[in-house]
C-alpha positions as MATLAB code, in Angstrom:
seq = 'MFIKESDIPRPTASRILSLLRDEKILVTVRESSGRRPALYCFPELLSIAEGEKVF';
ca = [
     114.491   94.597  102.090;
     112.894   93.378  104.772;
     111.890   96.699  106.526;
     110.599   98.148  103.312;
     108.928   94.981  102.135;
     107.876   93.808  105.727;
     106.202   97.463  106.576;
     106.802   97.519  109.754;
     108.780  100.424  111.254;
     112.662  100.591  110.929;
     113.912  100.397  114.506;
     111.487   98.187  115.560;
     112.748   95.995  112.223;
     116.397   96.707  112.631;
     115.611   94.933  116.503;
     114.879   92.387  115.302;
     117.374   91.692  112.818;
     119.191   92.140  115.721;
     117.804   89.555  117.667;
     117.841   86.431  115.109;
     121.664   88.115  114.688;
     122.072   86.984  118.210;
     120.158   83.705  118.494;
     122.227   82.443  115.044;
     119.175   82.774  113.472;
     120.534   84.500  110.535;
     124.435   84.383  110.148;
     126.069   87.167  107.879;
     126.981   85.999  104.326;
     128.787   89.755  103.687;
     128.974   92.674  106.006;
     127.812   95.789  104.701;
     129.993   98.553  103.351;
     129.076  101.850  102.223;
     126.125  101.792  101.225;
     125.827   98.714  100.469;
     123.976   97.034  102.484;
     124.724   93.288  104.532;
     123.649   90.041  103.486;
     122.229   87.790  106.186;
     121.604   84.278  105.628;
     117.946   81.926  107.430;
     120.672   78.641  107.531;
     118.069   76.118  108.819;
     115.509   77.239  106.389;
     118.434   76.899  103.199;
     118.860   73.284  104.448;
     115.777   72.496  104.045;
     115.013   73.785  100.687;
     118.017   72.309   99.554;
     118.623   68.907  101.530;
     121.518   69.089  102.410;
     123.225   70.790  105.379;
     124.425   74.075  103.629;
     125.637   75.788  106.639;
];
């Protein structure tokens, strides 16, 4: 969805996601499996939105 919505070339978008995961900015909620994509969370933003620490 990120690649499609951002209109960024696939290799660039994949690199961005990889860097965000490596820096622990995004955390993996569900690993990819077959055709099912991975699901990521931005815990810092989610905590702000929820008003409490979520992850």
